[in-house]
Amino acid sequence: MSFADLGLSEDLLKAIEAAGYTTPTQIQEQAIPRILEGRDVLGIAQTGTGKTASFTLPMIDRLAKGQTKARMPRSLILEPTRELAAQVAENFKIYGRNHKLNMALLIGGVSFEDQEQKLDRGVDVLVATPGRLLDHFERGRILLNGVQILVIDESDRMLDMGFIPDIERIVGLTPFTRQTLFFSATMPSEIRRLTDAFLSNPVIIEASPPATTVELVKQYKVSVPKDDKARRLILRQLIRSRDVKNAIVFCNRKRDVGILARSLQRHGFNAEPLHGDLDQYTRMKTLGNFRDGNIRILVASDVAARGLDIPDVSHIFNFNVPIHAEDYVHRIGRTGRAGRSGEACTLVSPEETKYIQSIVKLIGKELDSISPETKSEPASVARQNPQEKSRKKDSPRPPRHAQTGSAKKSSDKTITSPGDSRAVKPSTAKKEEVLGMGDHVPAFLLRPVRSGDPA
Ligand code: AMP
């Protein structure tokens, strides 16, 4: 089947062709014609299945006719995180290039004024996170009774993040006559209750997880002791001993994301953290740099990474075994995409063996045991490993904030390590805390590397 068979307009088919897609995915094939007919849809699908295009494409055609009114969006898409919302907005820009639809993105970390101006001009498509949307509603800047199409995406993640009361309130503000498209990767009972309440005679589409998840990803487990320092050493050895082009390292706890990223940086790896506490600017910038290949290792929490469109990741490392087996499938779904092979390595301490058992049950296969090559590491920190050096020759690292402006001035002490021609500014250890402040970094945030930093 081709996109032309799905009932989409010529303008949209041209935009799809320009985006480089030739064949619809399973969920697109099933959802697009039904959404065009005006049916409600319950899509049980995770990211990587092409679900975003499965609702954005028919929405564009359905919204092509009609007038916008100030502060009354004609459609609303709810996303759990700012990054996901931004990605969906990006999809509308790509597919809607031949249409004149107005879109607004309401997410935290962006000024209210700009968003209000857009709302005042009238929007066809509003992409929002629940909290920011309700902020605008409470300021009297938006009305939801003109919403003809409502999309609730990543509903199970909304549940995890405690957004369900907000979602229920928002849905209550939209008209009964709306078309509702509801997506969730899993269907816990709380989500089933919502589908009963929000959807009217929906078409249920269950997209099988991308075949890659299980088949194309080589999955390994690596025994580690409970101690985090020992885990970090084993992780470094693993990264060095596998053929890593780029990787995401997942941690169960947000706190560990920062600690591990800093430790990896201090051991010469081109790594950056991504977690929910970082400001919006830093998250977007980090993600962009990772996508562009300027950052090689992204250290992330599940919430921060869920659903992000990061193509072509060669490796996933699970610094901890995810407690929910479904998170494991989501994590490793970031590699082995679109027919490419990938590798996932999970560090397992004796206490975590029970979680591995439920993962094995879910994916229906055992994880092979491997151990990293245990080459000894030089004792000093801020050292460059050979793999990193050769990579950087042809791919220069982006300018670092901590090395500019006031940051530069306040850190004139440099540390060099034996055999490393590169001088490292001590301030880089605190980089993730100063990003987003531009050059105006308070001096107290800049401090030399100390022996107490994570090893
Ligand atoms: P999603 O499941 O919406 O997160 O999409 C996963 C990835 O698949 C994104 O990188 C999309 O750009 C890509 N994609 C979506 N639809 C298609 C298609 N029909 N053919 C090829 N790639 C697609």
Short mmCIF file of C-alpha atoms and ligand atoms in Angstrom, two decimals:
data_model
loop_
_atom_site.label_atom_id
_atom_site.label_comp_id
_atom_site.label_asym_id
_atom_site.label_seq_id
_atom_site.Cartn_x
_atom_site.Cartn_y
_atom_site.Cartn_z
CA MET A 1 0.00 0.00 0.00
CA SER A 2 1.19 3.54 -0.72
CA PHE A 3 0.29 6.89 0.87
CA ALA A 4 -1.76 7.69 -2.24
CA ASP A 5 -4.14 4.83 -1.30
CA LEU A 6 -5.02 6.36 2.05
CA GLY A 7 -7.19 9.22 0.82
CA LEU A 8 -4.79 12.07 1.57
CA SER A 9 -4.75 15.23 -0.57
CA GLU A 10 -2.26 15.90 -3.36
CA ASP A 11 -0.64 18.72 -1.36
CA LEU A 12 -0.04 16.38 1.52
CA LEU A 13 1.29 13.61 -0.72
CA LYS A 14 3.84 16.07 -2.08
CA ALA A 15 4.93 17.02 1.44
CA ILE A 16 5.24 13.33 2.38
CA GLU A 17 7.35 12.70 -0.68
CA ALA A 18 9.55 15.68 0.17
CA ALA A 19 9.98 14.22 3.68
CA GLY A 20 11.33 11.08 2.02
CA TYR A 21 8.65 8.59 3.08
CA THR A 22 7.50 6.11 0.49
CA THR A 23 5.44 3.52 2.35
CA PRO A 24 3.05 4.07 5.24
CA THR A 25 3.78 2.20 8.46
CA GLN A 26 1.21 -0.24 9.84
CA ILE A 27 -0.44 2.30 12.15
CA GLN A 28 -0.49 4.95 9.41
CA GLU A 29 -2.14 2.52 7.02
CA GLN A 30 -4.83 1.70 9.54
CA ALA A 31 -5.37 5.04 11.26
CA ILE A 32 -5.22 7.60 8.45
CA PRO A 33 -8.36 6.55 6.50
CA ARG A 34 -10.40 6.26 9.71
CA ILE A 35 -9.27 9.64 11.03
CA LEU A 36 -10.11 11.20 7.66
CA GLU A 37 -13.63 9.74 8.06
CA GLY A 38 -13.93 11.52 11.40
CA ARG A 39 -13.78 8.42 13.63
CA ASP A 40 -12.32 8.39 17.14
CA VAL A 41 -9.20 6.30 17.38
CA LEU A 42 -7.54 4.43 20.20
CA GLY A 43 -3.98 3.77 19.08
CA ILE A 44 -2.00 1.35 21.21
CA ALA A 45 1.38 2.21 19.88
CA GLN A 46 4.75 3.24 21.09
CA THR A 47 7.14 5.67 19.55
CA GLY A 48 9.03 4.38 16.52
CA THR A 49 5.87 3.01 14.92
CA GLY A 50 5.21 6.20 12.93
CA LYS A 51 2.29 7.14 15.17
CA THR A 52 2.96 10.89 15.05
CA ALA A 53 2.43 11.05 11.30
CA SER A 54 -0.57 8.74 11.70
CA PHE A 55 -2.47 11.59 13.36
CA THR A 56 -0.71 14.73 12.03
CA LEU A 57 -1.22 13.83 8.36
CA PRO A 58 -5.02 13.34 8.41
CA MET A 59 -5.41 16.28 10.80
CA ILE A 60 -3.80 18.60 8.27
CA ASP A 61 -6.28 17.55 5.59
CA ARG A 62 -9.25 17.75 7.95
CA LEU A 63 -8.26 21.23 9.08
CA ALA A 64 -7.47 22.47 5.57
CA LYS A 65 -10.96 23.94 5.28
CA GLY A 66 -12.29 26.26 7.92
CA GLN A 67 -11.66 29.57 9.63
CA THR A 68 -9.67 30.27 12.76
CA LYS A 69 -11.02 32.50 15.51
CA ALA A 70 -8.92 34.42 18.02
CA ARG A 71 -8.09 32.37 21.13
CA MET A 72 -10.17 29.41 19.96
CA PRO A 73 -7.88 26.70 18.61
CA ARG A 74 -9.52 24.32 16.13
CA SER A 75 -7.46 21.34 17.25
CA LEU A 76 -5.45 20.47 20.33
CA ILE A 77 -2.63 17.98 20.82
CA LEU A 78 -1.56 17.20 24.37
CA GLU A 79 1.94 15.89 24.99
CA PRO A 80 3.54 14.97 28.33
CA THR A 81 6.87 16.74 27.80
CA ARG A 82 8.12 19.88 26.14
CA GLU A 83 10.42 17.95 23.84
CA LEU A 84 7.64 15.73 22.57
CA ALA A 85 5.43 18.75 22.02
CA ALA A 86 8.22 20.47 20.09
CA GLN A 87 8.72 17.36 17.95
CA VAL A 88 5.05 17.14 17.08
CA ALA A 89 5.07 20.83 16.16
CA GLU A 90 8.06 20.11 13.93
CA ASN A 91 6.05 17.34 12.22
CA PHE A 92 3.28 19.83 11.45
CA LYS A 93 5.79 22.18 9.89
CA ILE A 94 7.22 19.42 7.68
CA TYR A 95 3.94 17.87 6.55
CA GLY A 96 1.97 21.12 6.51
CA ARG A 97 4.39 22.94 4.22
CA ASN A 98 1.83 23.13 1.41
CA HIS A 99 -1.02 24.21 3.69
CA LYS A 100 -1.70 27.52 5.35
CA LEU A 101 -2.33 26.30 8.87
CA ASN A 102 -1.47 28.40 11.90
CA MET A 103 0.18 26.51 14.68
CA ALA A 104 1.10 27.45 18.23
CA LEU A 105 3.23 25.57 20.72
CA LEU A 106 2.37 26.10 24.37
CA ILE A 107 5.15 24.72 26.52
CA GLY A 108 6.88 25.85 29.66
CA GLY A 109 10.17 27.70 29.43
CA VAL A 110 8.90 29.96 26.61
CA SER A 111 7.50 33.46 27.26
CA PHE A 112 3.74 33.78 27.71
CA GLU A 113 3.66 36.95 25.60
CA ASP A 114 4.82 35.31 22.36
CA GLN A 115 2.41 32.45 22.88
CA GLU A 116 -0.47 34.82 23.61
CA GLN A 117 0.18 36.81 20.47
CA LYS A 118 -0.13 33.65 18.41
CA LEU A 119 -3.31 32.61 20.20
CA ASP A 120 -4.80 36.04 19.59
CA ARG A 121 -4.18 35.69 15.87
CA GLY A 122 -6.10 32.39 15.85
CA VAL A 123 -4.60 28.91 15.56
CA ASP A 124 -5.64 25.81 13.65
CA VAL A 125 -3.30 23.52 15.54
CA LEU A 126 -2.33 23.93 19.16
CA VAL A 127 0.35 21.63 20.57
CA ALA A 128 0.66 21.87 24.33
CA THR A 129 1.78 20.34 27.57
CA PRO A 130 -1.12 20.18 30.08
CA GLY A 131 0.31 22.52 32.73
CA ARG A 132 1.10 25.39 30.37
CA LEU A 133 -2.23 25.03 28.60
CA LEU A 134 -4.11 25.36 31.88
CA ASP A 135 -1.98 28.36 32.84
CA HIS A 136 -3.15 30.11 29.68
CA PHE A 137 -6.72 29.03 30.31
CA GLU A 138 -6.64 30.44 33.83
CA ARG A 139 -5.26 33.73 32.52
CA GLY A 140 -8.34 33.88 30.32
CA ARG A 141 -6.23 33.75 27.15
CA ILE A 142 -7.70 30.66 25.58
CA LEU A 143 -11.04 28.94 25.05
CA LEU A 144 -11.30 25.27 24.23
CA ASN A 145 -14.89 25.08 23.05
CA GLY A 146 -13.83 25.42 19.42
CA VAL A 147 -11.68 22.26 19.48
CA GLN A 148 -12.82 19.93 16.71
CA ILE A 149 -9.98 17.42 16.99
CA LEU A 150 -8.34 16.47 20.28
CA VAL A 151 -5.23 14.29 20.44
CA ILE A 152 -4.02 12.83 23.73
CA ASP A 153 -0.61 11.36 23.03
CA GLU A 154 1.61 9.18 25.23
CA SER A 155 -1.24 8.76 27.72
CA ASP A 156 0.53 6.19 29.88
CA ARG A 157 3.41 8.62 30.29
CA MET A 158 0.90 11.32 31.26
CA LEU A 159 -0.29 8.89 33.94
CA ASP A 160 3.28 8.27 35.18
CA MET A 161 3.82 12.01 35.40
CA GLY A 162 0.64 12.68 37.36
CA PHE A 163 -1.10 14.64 34.58
CA ILE A 164 -4.38 12.71 34.51
CA PRO A 165 -6.39 15.21 36.62
CA ASP A 166 -5.18 18.01 34.30
CA ILE A 167 -6.12 15.95 31.24
CA GLU A 168 -9.58 15.26 32.62
CA ARG A 169 -10.09 18.95 33.26
CA ILE A 170 -8.91 19.91 29.77
CA VAL A 171 -11.09 17.31 28.07
CA GLY A 172 -14.05 18.67 30.05
CA LEU A 173 -13.42 22.08 28.47
CA THR A 174 -13.68 20.76 24.92
CA PRO A 175 -17.00 20.12 23.13
CA PHE A 176 -18.65 16.67 23.17
CA THR A 177 -18.81 16.76 19.40
CA ARG A 178 -15.03 16.71 19.00
CA GLN A 179 -13.09 13.89 17.33
CA THR A 180 -10.72 12.28 19.84
CA LEU A 181 -7.49 10.45 19.02
CA PHE A 182 -5.95 8.72 21.99
CA PHE A 183 -2.53 7.08 22.01
CA SER A 184 -0.82 4.99 24.63
CA ALA A 185 2.00 2.46 24.50
CA THR A 186 0.47 0.41 27.31
CA MET A 187 -3.04 0.06 28.65
CA PRO A 188 -3.06 0.00 32.46
CA SER A 189 -6.53 0.04 34.06
CA GLU A 190 -6.44 3.79 34.75
CA ILE A 191 -5.87 4.43 31.04
CA ARG A 192 -8.68 2.06 30.06
CA ARG A 193 -11.00 4.05 32.30
CA LEU A 194 -10.03 7.23 30.44
CA THR A 195 -10.58 5.70 27.03
CA ASP A 196 -14.10 4.70 28.10
CA ALA A 197 -14.77 8.25 29.26
CA PHE A 198 -13.17 10.19 26.39
CA LEU A 199 -13.74 8.12 23.25
CA SER A 200 -16.92 7.48 21.39
CA ASN A 201 -17.12 4.18 19.51
CA PRO A 202 -13.39 4.28 18.68
CA VAL A 203 -11.53 2.28 16.08
CA ILE A 204 -8.92 0.38 18.06
CA ILE A 205 -5.56 0.02 16.38
CA GLU A 206 -2.76 -1.91 17.97
CA ALA A 207 0.55 -1.30 16.26
CA SER A 208 3.04 -3.99 16.95
CA PRO A 209 6.23 -2.58 18.43
CA PRO A 210 8.84 -1.93 15.80
CA ALA A 211 10.21 -5.31 14.79
CA THR A 212 13.64 -3.91 15.54
CA THR A 213 13.04 -3.93 19.28
CA VAL A 214 13.61 -7.57 19.71
CA GLU A 215 15.02 -8.87 16.50
CA LEU A 216 17.63 -6.40 15.33
CA VAL A 217 19.00 -5.34 18.69
CA LYS A 218 21.68 -7.52 20.20
CA GLN A 219 20.89 -7.54 23.87
CA TYR A 220 23.44 -8.25 26.57
CA LYS A 221 23.67 -8.17 30.32
CA VAL A 222 26.78 -7.39 32.29
CA SER A 223 27.20 -8.39 35.94
CA VAL A 224 28.20 -5.52 38.19
CA PRO A 225 28.48 -5.02 41.93
CA LYS A 226 25.93 -2.80 43.71
CA ASP A 227 28.48 -0.03 44.24
CA ASP A 228 28.00 2.91 41.82
CA LYS A 229 31.69 3.70 41.48
CA ALA A 230 32.39 0.14 40.31
CA ARG A 231 29.42 0.37 37.95
CA ARG A 232 30.79 3.53 36.41
CA LEU A 233 34.18 1.90 35.83
CA ILE A 234 32.54 -1.11 34.15
CA LEU A 235 30.41 1.21 32.02
CA ARG A 236 33.50 3.04 30.79
CA GLN A 237 35.21 -0.23 29.98
CA LEU A 238 32.13 -1.34 28.12
CA ILE A 239 31.89 1.86 26.09
CA ARG A 240 35.53 1.55 25.16
CA SER A 241 35.31 -2.11 24.25
CA ARG A 242 32.17 -1.97 22.07
CA ASP A 243 32.06 -0.31 18.68
CA VAL A 244 30.12 2.74 19.89
CA LYS A 245 29.18 5.37 17.35
CA ASN A 246 26.75 7.13 19.65
CA ALA A 247 24.92 5.96 22.72
CA ILE A 248 22.25 6.73 25.25
CA VAL A 249 23.00 5.69 28.80
CA PHE A 250 19.82 5.35 30.84
CA CYS A 251 19.71 5.79 34.60
CA ASN A 252 16.72 4.99 36.79
CA ARG A 253 17.19 8.05 38.98
CA LYS A 254 17.40 11.66 37.85
CA ARG A 255 20.11 12.28 40.43
CA ASP A 256 22.36 9.65 38.84
CA VAL A 257 22.03 11.24 35.40
CA GLY A 258 23.98 14.34 36.45
CA ILE A 259 26.53 12.37 38.46
CA LEU A 260 27.20 9.87 35.69
CA ALA A 261 27.42 12.49 32.93
CA ARG A 262 29.92 14.46 34.98
CA SER A 263 31.94 11.35 35.71
CA LEU A 264 32.04 10.38 32.03
CA GLN A 265 33.13 13.90 31.08
CA ARG A 266 35.90 13.72 33.62
CA HIS A 267 37.08 10.52 32.02
CA GLY A 268 37.30 12.22 28.65
CA PHE A 269 34.00 11.11 27.12
CA ASN A 270 31.90 13.49 25.08
CA ALA A 271 28.82 13.06 27.28
CA GLU A 272 25.96 15.32 28.35
CA PRO A 273 23.00 14.83 30.70
CA LEU A 274 19.31 15.04 29.78
CA HIS A 275 16.83 15.07 32.62
CA GLY A 276 13.67 16.88 33.58
CA ASP A 277 15.32 19.40 35.90
CA LEU A 278 17.45 21.00 33.20
CA ASP A 279 16.06 24.18 31.74
CA GLN A 280 14.27 24.04 28.43
CA TYR A 281 17.05 25.76 26.50
CA THR A 282 19.64 23.27 27.72
CA ARG A 283 17.46 20.26 26.96
CA MET A 284 16.73 21.37 23.43
CA LYS A 285 20.33 22.30 22.80
CA THR A 286 21.63 19.01 24.16
CA LEU A 287 19.18 17.05 22.09
CA GLY A 288 20.04 19.00 18.95
CA ASN A 289 23.75 18.47 19.52
CA PHE A 290 23.22 14.77 20.06
CA ARG A 291 21.16 14.47 16.89
CA ASP A 292 23.82 16.36 14.94
CA GLY A 293 26.59 14.11 16.23
CA ASN A 294 28.29 16.80 18.30
CA ILE A 295 27.54 14.90 21.47
CA ARG A 296 28.38 11.23 21.45
CA ILE A 297 26.87 10.01 24.69
CA LEU A 298 23.58 11.16 26.11
CA VAL A 299 22.96 10.25 29.73
CA ALA A 300 19.22 10.28 30.27
CA SER A 301 16.33 9.46 32.53
CA ASP A 302 13.30 7.60 31.17
CA VAL A 303 10.97 10.56 31.39
CA ALA A 304 13.36 12.90 29.59
CA ALA A 305 14.02 10.45 26.78
CA ARG A 306 10.58 8.98 26.26
CA GLY A 307 9.36 9.30 22.71
CA LEU A 308 12.21 11.46 21.50
CA ASP A 309 12.99 11.04 17.87
CA ILE A 310 16.69 10.29 17.90
CA PRO A 311 17.55 8.29 14.82
CA ASP A 312 20.55 6.11 14.38
CA VAL A 313 21.79 5.31 17.87
CA SER A 314 24.32 2.50 17.80
CA HIS A 315 24.18 1.63 21.50
CA ILE A 316 21.97 1.72 24.55
CA PHE A 317 23.51 1.21 27.94
CA ASN A 318 21.28 0.65 30.92
CA PHE A 319 23.24 1.90 33.90
CA ASN A 320 20.48 0.38 36.02
CA VAL A 321 17.96 -2.30 35.16
CA PRO A 322 14.64 -0.52 34.60
CA ILE A 323 12.13 -1.48 37.28
CA HIS A 324 9.25 -1.68 34.79
CA ALA A 325 9.94 -4.15 32.00
CA GLU A 326 8.07 -1.90 29.55
CA ASP A 327 10.63 0.85 30.13
CA TYR A 328 13.29 -1.60 28.97
CA VAL A 329 11.50 -2.04 25.65
CA HIS A 330 11.17 1.73 25.29
CA ARG A 331 14.82 2.26 26.08
CA ILE A 332 16.16 -0.28 23.64
CA GLY A 333 13.68 0.89 21.00
CA ARG A 334 16.06 3.84 20.51
CA THR A 335 18.51 1.59 18.69
CA GLY A 336 18.13 -0.88 15.85
CA ARG A 337 15.69 1.44 14.10
CA ALA A 338 14.70 1.36 10.48
CA GLY A 339 16.49 -1.88 9.75
CA ARG A 340 19.84 -0.90 11.27
CA SER A 341 21.40 -3.17 13.84
CA GLY A 342 22.01 -1.96 17.35
CA GLU A 343 23.30 -3.16 20.68
CA ALA A 344 21.85 -2.82 24.17
CA CYS A 345 23.92 -3.60 27.26
CA THR A 346 22.30 -3.71 30.68
CA LEU A 347 24.34 -3.54 33.87
CA VAL A 348 22.87 -5.92 36.42
CA SER A 349 23.75 -6.08 40.12
CA PRO A 350 22.68 -9.12 42.18
CA GLU A 351 19.81 -7.04 43.67
CA GLU A 352 18.45 -6.31 40.19
CA THR A 353 18.23 -9.89 38.94
CA LYS A 354 14.49 -9.98 39.71
CA TYR A 355 13.84 -7.11 37.28
CA ILE A 356 15.78 -8.90 34.57
CA GLN A 357 13.47 -11.88 34.95
CA SER A 358 10.38 -9.83 34.12
CA ILE A 359 12.17 -8.27 31.14
CA VAL A 360 13.10 -11.71 29.82
CA LYS A 361 9.46 -12.75 30.21
CA LEU A 362 8.22 -9.69 28.32
CA ILE A 363 10.65 -9.87 25.40
CA GLY A 364 10.56 -13.64 25.27
CA LYS A 365 14.28 -14.19 25.15
CA GLU A 366 17.28 -14.40 27.45
CA LEU A 367 19.95 -11.71 27.49
CA ASP A 368 23.44 -13.01 26.71
CA SER A 369 26.08 -12.38 29.36
CA ILE A 370 29.18 -10.45 28.39
CA SER A 371 31.99 -8.82 30.33
CA PRO A 372 33.92 -5.79 29.14
CA GLU A 373 37.60 -5.91 28.33
CA THR A 374 39.24 -4.82 31.54
CA LYS A 375 42.12 -2.76 30.26
CA SER A 376 43.49 -0.67 33.10
CA GLU A 377 42.64 3.00 32.99
CA PRO A 378 45.19 5.69 33.78
CA ALA A 379 44.47 6.95 37.27
CA SER A 380 44.22 10.63 36.41
CA VAL A 381 40.95 12.29 35.49
CA ALA A 382 40.06 14.64 32.62
CA ARG A 383 41.96 12.34 30.30
CA GLN A 384 41.07 11.63 26.72
CA ASN A 385 40.63 8.07 25.57
CA PRO A 386 42.03 7.17 22.16
CA GLN A 387 38.62 6.50 20.60
CA GLU A 388 37.43 9.95 21.60
CA LYS A 389 40.57 11.57 20.26
CA SER A 390 40.27 10.07 16.81
CA ARG A 391 36.58 10.98 16.63
CA LYS A 392 37.19 14.57 17.54
CA LYS A 393 39.77 15.10 14.85
CA ASP A 394 37.07 14.96 12.22
CA SER A 395 34.18 16.10 14.38
CA PRO A 396 35.11 19.10 16.46
CA ARG A 397 33.31 19.57 19.71
CA PRO A 398 30.91 22.52 19.83
CA PRO A 399 32.07 25.57 21.75
CA ARG A 400 31.50 25.09 25.43
CA HIS A 401 29.69 27.73 27.41
CA ALA A 402 31.91 27.26 30.38
CA GLN A 403 34.88 28.25 28.27
CA THR A 404 33.51 31.57 27.15
CA GLY A 405 33.11 35.02 28.58
CA SER A 406 33.18 35.29 32.31
CA ALA A 407 33.50 31.55 32.63
CA LYS A 408 36.83 31.68 30.88
CA LYS A 409 38.09 34.51 32.97
CA SER A 410 37.23 32.94 36.26
CA SER A 411 38.89 29.61 35.51
CA ASP A 412 42.42 30.35 34.53
CA LYS A 413 43.74 27.24 36.20
CA THR A 414 43.98 24.26 33.85
CA ILE A 415 44.62 20.64 34.51
CA THR A 416 46.60 18.51 32.14
CA SER A 417 47.14 14.83 32.44
CA PRO A 418 50.16 12.80 31.39
CA GLY A 419 50.10 11.94 27.71
CA ASP A 420 47.26 14.30 26.96
CA SER A 421 48.18 17.30 24.86
CA ARG A 422 44.80 18.87 25.55
CA ALA A 423 44.43 21.21 28.47
CA VAL A 424 41.10 20.90 30.20
CA LYS A 425 39.44 23.80 31.92
CA PRO A 426 38.44 22.74 35.41
CA SER A 427 35.14 24.55 35.08
CA THR A 428 33.81 21.98 32.62
CA ALA A 429 32.93 19.70 35.52
CA LYS A 430 30.11 22.05 36.47
CA LYS A 431 29.00 22.72 32.94
CA GLU A 432 25.46 21.38 33.07
CA GLU A 433 24.63 23.71 35.90
CA VAL A 434 25.73 26.85 34.09
CA LEU A 435 24.35 26.14 30.64
CA GLY A 436 21.50 28.40 29.71
CA MET A 437 22.98 31.38 31.54
CA GLY A 438 24.97 32.50 28.52
CA ASP A 439 28.17 34.23 29.44
CA HIS A 440 26.81 35.63 32.66
CA VAL A 441 27.86 32.78 34.85
CA PRO A 442 28.17 33.65 38.50
CA ALA A 443 31.73 32.98 39.62
CA PHE A 444 30.60 30.86 42.55
CA LEU A 445 29.27 28.23 40.13
CA LEU A 446 32.70 27.76 38.64
CA ARG A 447 35.04 25.68 40.64
CA PRO A 448 38.10 23.60 39.93
CA VAL A 449 37.83 19.84 39.75
CA ARG A 450 38.17 18.42 43.21
CA SER A 451 39.03 15.00 44.47
CA GLY A 452 35.43 14.63 45.67
CA ASP A 453 34.01 14.65 42.12
CA PRO A 454 32.41 11.45 40.91
CA ALA A 455 34.88 8.85 39.74
P1 AMP B 1 7.10 8.10 15.64
O1 AMP B 1 6.63 6.72 15.94
O2 AMP B 1 6.01 9.02 15.27
O3 AMP B 1 7.94 8.61 16.78
O4 AMP B 1 8.06 8.04 14.35
C1 AMP B 1 9.28 7.37 14.39
C2 AMP B 1 10.17 7.75 13.22
O5 AMP B 1 9.69 7.20 12.00
C3 AMP B 1 10.33 9.23 12.97
O6 AMP B 1 11.71 9.47 12.75
C4 AMP B 1 9.54 9.50 11.71
O7 AMP B 1 10.10 10.58 11.01
C5 AMP B 1 9.71 8.19 10.97
N1 AMP B 1 8.59 7.85 10.07
C6 AMP B 1 7.28 8.09 10.27
N2 AMP B 1 6.55 7.59 9.26
C7 AMP B 1 7.40 7.03 8.39
C8 AMP B 1 7.24 6.33 7.14
N3 AMP B 1 6.05 6.11 6.60
N4 AMP B 1 8.34 5.88 6.55
C9 AMP B 1 9.55 6.07 7.10
N5 AMP B 1 9.78 6.70 8.27
C10 AMP B 1 8.71 7.17 8.91
#
